XYZ file of C-alpha atoms in Angstrom:
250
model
C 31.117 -21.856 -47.799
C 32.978 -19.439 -45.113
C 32.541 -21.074 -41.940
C 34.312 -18.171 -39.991
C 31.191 -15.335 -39.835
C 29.995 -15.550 -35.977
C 27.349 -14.209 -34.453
C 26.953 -13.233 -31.087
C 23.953 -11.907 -28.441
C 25.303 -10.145 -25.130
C 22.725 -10.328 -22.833
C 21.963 -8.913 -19.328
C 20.463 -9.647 -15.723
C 17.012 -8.459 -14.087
C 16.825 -8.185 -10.398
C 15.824 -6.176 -7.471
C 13.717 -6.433 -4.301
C 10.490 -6.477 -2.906
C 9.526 -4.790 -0.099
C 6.694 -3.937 2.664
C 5.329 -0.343 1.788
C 4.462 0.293 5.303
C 3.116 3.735 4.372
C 1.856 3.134 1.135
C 3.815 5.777 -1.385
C 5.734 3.344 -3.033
C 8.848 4.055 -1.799
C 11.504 1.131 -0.390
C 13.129 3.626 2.284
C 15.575 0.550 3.718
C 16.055 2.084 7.223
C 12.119 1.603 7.936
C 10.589 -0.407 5.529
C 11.021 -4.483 5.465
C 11.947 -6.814 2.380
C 9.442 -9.568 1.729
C 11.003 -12.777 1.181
C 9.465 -16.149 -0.908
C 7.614 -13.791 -3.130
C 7.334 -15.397 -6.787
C 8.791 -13.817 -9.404
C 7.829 -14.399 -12.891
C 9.262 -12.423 -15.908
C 7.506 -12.870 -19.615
C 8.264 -11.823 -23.288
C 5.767 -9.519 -24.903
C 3.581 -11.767 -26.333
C 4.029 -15.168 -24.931
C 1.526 -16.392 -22.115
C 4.538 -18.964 -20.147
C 6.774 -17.019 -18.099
C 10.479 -17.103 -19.379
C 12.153 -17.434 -15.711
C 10.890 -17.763 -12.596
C 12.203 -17.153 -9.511
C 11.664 -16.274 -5.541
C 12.772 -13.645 -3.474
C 15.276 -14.475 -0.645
C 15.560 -13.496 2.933
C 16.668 -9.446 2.071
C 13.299 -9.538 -0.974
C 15.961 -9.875 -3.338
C 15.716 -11.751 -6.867
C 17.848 -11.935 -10.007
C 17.359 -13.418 -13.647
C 20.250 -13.977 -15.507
C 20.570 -14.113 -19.739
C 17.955 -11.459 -20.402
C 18.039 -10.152 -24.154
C 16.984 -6.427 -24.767
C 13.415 -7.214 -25.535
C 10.361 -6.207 -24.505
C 8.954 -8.176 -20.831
C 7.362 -7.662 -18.012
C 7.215 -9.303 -14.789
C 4.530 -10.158 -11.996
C 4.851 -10.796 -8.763
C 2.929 -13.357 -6.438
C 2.759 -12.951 -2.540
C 0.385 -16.022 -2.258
C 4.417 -18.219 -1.598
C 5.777 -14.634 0.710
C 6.018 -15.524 4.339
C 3.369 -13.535 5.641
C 0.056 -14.274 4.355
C -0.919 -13.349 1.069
C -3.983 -12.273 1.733
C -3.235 -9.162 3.788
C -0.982 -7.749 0.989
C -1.728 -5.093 -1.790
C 0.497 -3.855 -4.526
C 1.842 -0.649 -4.099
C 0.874 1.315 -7.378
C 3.923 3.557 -9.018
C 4.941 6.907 -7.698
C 3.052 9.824 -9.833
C 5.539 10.612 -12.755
C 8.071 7.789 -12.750
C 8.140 4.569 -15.071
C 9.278 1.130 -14.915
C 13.240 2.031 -15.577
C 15.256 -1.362 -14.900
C 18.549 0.331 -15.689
C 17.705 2.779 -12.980
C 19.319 5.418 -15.433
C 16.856 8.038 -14.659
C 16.725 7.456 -10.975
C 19.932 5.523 -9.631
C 19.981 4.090 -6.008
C 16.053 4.450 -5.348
C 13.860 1.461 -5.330
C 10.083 2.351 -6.322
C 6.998 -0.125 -6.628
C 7.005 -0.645 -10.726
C 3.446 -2.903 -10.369
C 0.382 -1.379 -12.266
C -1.770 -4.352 -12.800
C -3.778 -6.836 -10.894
C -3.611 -9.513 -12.612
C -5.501 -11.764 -9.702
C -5.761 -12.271 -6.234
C -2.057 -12.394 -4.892
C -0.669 -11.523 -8.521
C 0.116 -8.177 -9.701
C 2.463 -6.926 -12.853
C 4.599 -4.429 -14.279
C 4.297 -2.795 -17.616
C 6.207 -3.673 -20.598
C 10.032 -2.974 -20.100
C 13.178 -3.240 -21.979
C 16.681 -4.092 -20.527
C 19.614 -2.828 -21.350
C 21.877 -5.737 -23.067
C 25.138 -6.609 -21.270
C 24.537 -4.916 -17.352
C 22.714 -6.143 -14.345
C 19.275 -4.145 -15.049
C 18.489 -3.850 -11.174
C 15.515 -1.580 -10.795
C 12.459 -3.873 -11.357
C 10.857 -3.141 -7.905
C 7.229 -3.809 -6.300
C 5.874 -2.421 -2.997
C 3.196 -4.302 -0.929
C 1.282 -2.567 2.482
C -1.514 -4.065 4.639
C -4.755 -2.743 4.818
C -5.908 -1.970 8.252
C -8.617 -0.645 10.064
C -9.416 2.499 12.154
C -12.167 2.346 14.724
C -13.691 4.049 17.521
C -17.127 5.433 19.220
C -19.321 8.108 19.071
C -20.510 8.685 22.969
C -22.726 11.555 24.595
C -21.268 12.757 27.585
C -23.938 12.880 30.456
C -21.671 14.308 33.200
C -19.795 17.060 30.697
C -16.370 15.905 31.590
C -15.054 15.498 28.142
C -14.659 12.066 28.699
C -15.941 8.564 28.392
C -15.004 6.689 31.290
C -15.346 3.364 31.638
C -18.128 2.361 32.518
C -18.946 3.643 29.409
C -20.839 6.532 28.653
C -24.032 5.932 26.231
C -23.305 5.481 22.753
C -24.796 7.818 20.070
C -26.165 5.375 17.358
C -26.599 6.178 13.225
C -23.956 8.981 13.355
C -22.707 9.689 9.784
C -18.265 8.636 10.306
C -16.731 9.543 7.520
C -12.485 9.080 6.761
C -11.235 11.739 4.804
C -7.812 12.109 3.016
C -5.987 14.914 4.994
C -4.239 15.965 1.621
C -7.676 17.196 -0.237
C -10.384 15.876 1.916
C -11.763 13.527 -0.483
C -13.592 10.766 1.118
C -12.114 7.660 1.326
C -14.530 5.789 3.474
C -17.841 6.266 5.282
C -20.005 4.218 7.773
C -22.577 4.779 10.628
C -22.017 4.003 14.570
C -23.828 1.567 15.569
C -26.231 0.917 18.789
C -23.182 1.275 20.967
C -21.946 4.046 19.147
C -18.939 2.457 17.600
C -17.812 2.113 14.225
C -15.273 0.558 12.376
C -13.778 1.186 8.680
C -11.713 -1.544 7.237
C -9.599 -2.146 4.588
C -8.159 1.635 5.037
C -4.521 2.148 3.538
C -1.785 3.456 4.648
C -1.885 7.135 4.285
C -2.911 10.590 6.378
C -6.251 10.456 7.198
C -9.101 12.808 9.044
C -12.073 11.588 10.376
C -15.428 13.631 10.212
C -18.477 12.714 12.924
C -21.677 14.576 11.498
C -23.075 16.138 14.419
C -27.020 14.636 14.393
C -28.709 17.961 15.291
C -26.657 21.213 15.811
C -29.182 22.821 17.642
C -29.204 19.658 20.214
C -26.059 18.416 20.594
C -22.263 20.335 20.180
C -18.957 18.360 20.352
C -17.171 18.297 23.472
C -13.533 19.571 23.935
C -10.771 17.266 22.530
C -8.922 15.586 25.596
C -5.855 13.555 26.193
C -6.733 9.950 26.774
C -5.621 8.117 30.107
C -5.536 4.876 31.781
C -8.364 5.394 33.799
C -10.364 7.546 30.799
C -9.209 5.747 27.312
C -11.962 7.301 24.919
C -11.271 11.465 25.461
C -12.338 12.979 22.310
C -10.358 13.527 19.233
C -12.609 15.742 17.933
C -10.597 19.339 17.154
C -12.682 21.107 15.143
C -15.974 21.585 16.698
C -17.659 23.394 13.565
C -16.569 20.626 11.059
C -16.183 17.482 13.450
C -13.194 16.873 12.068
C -10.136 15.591 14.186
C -6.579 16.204 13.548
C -4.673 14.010 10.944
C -3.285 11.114 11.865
C-alpha cells in the first residue's frame, strides 16, 4: 500500500456588496449610491435545496464566503433582515448584455446587480455561476431601488393665469394620466384624476419618465402655458407640449 499519493482541492472566496440602486440601472456608482447593510446572503450548490453558507452584509453592504470549490452555485439575497424595511425594496434586474461574472474578468472594478429571479417576497437570486478556484471571486453583486410615486392635478383655469393658486382652482375629473417612458414612450402606467382632479401613480421606478394628460375635448378645452411654480402659486403647469399633453422628462 503507498501511503504517500495526496490529494489536494484549492479553493476560493465569494464576496461583494449590495447596494441601493437609487436610479434603477443596476449600476453601484459608490460616489451616489448607498450600500445596504444586514442583507442575508445565502449561496447554494446546483442542485441542493440548503444553502451551503450564509452570511449578512455589514455596515459598507459588504459580504464574503470563504472555501468555495469551482462548482456550479448561485446565491440569493434577502432584504426582509436589511435595515430599512424590506418591503420598500426591489431587485435591480442585470444590465442588458452582461452576466453574472464573479471573477470580474470581463468587467474589473464595476459592481452590477447579478439578481434575475424572484424567488419570494424579500428574496431574489442570481443565476448559476462558477468561481474561479484559488482567488477571492468578488463580483457577485445585487442592486435594490424603492418604488415611489408621482402625483399631481389636473385643474381648469377660470381666471387664464396659467396658474392654480391656492385656493385652488376647480379640478377637472376622469382625465385619462398616463406615465410614459421618455426613452420610447411606452406606457408604464395609467390612471384617471379624480373629483378633485388629482391623481396619483404608485409603485413607479426609478427611471425618466413623461407624463401625458388627454385633453377631454379639443374643441372645448386647450392646455394652458407651462409656468414656473412659486410659493404663493405651487401647481403652474408642466404641461410643454400643448398638441400631445405631454410634459418634459423628468
Amino acid at each position: 500500500t503507498d501511503n504517500d499519493v495526496d490529494f489536494g482541492l484549492t479553493r476560493g472566496s465569494l464576496g461583494n456588496v449590495v447596494f441601493h440602486d437609487e436610479n434603477g440601472d443596476g449600476l453601484f456608482n459608490p460616489a451616489e449610491e448607498d450600500p445596504i447593510p444586514g442583507v442575508t446572503v445565502r449561496l447554494f450548490r446546483e442542485g441542493i435545496a440548503t444553502p451551503v453558507f450564509e452570511t449578512v452584509t455589514d455596515n459598507s453592504g459588504l459580504y464574503n464566503i470563504p472555501n468555495i470549490a469551482a462548482v456550479n452555485y448561485y446565491a440569493t439575497f434577502d432584504v426582509s433582515t436589511a435595515a430599512s424595511p424590506a418591503n420598500s425594496f426591489v431587485a435591480s434586474p442585470q444590465p442588458e448584455g452582461v452576466t453574472v461574472n464573479p471573477a470580474e474578468t470581463a468587467s474589473p472594478g464595476i459592481d452590477y446587480s447579478d439578481v434575475i429571479t424572484q424567488v419570494n417576497e424579500t428574496t431574489w437570486r442570481t443565476p448559476l455561476f462558477r468561481p474561479i478556484a484559488g482567488i477571492a471571486n468578488n463580483g457577485v453583486d445585487a442592486g435594490f431601488y424603492q418604488l415611489t410615486t408621482v402625483s399631481g392635478r389636473a385643474f381648469f383655469d377660470t381666471d387664464g393665469d396659467d396658474q392654480d393658486e391656492t385656493t385652488p382652482e376647480p379640478g377637472m375629473r376622469a382625465v385619462t394620466v398616463r406615465l410614459l417612458r421618455s426613452g420610447d414612450l411606452s406606457q408604464a402606467a395609467t390612471t384617471t384624476t379624480d373629483a378633485a382632479g388629482g391623481y396619483t401613480l404608485a409603485d413607479v421606478a426609478p427611471g425618466s419618465y413623461v407624463v401625458e394628460f388627454a385633453n377631454p375635448s379639443s374643441a372645448t378645452y386647450s392646455f394652458v402655458a407651462a409656468g414656473v411654480p412659486t410659493s404663493s402659486d405651487p401647481l403652474a403647469s408642466d404641461v410643454t407640449d400643448s398638441a400631445t399633453g405631454r410634459t418634459n422628462p423628468f
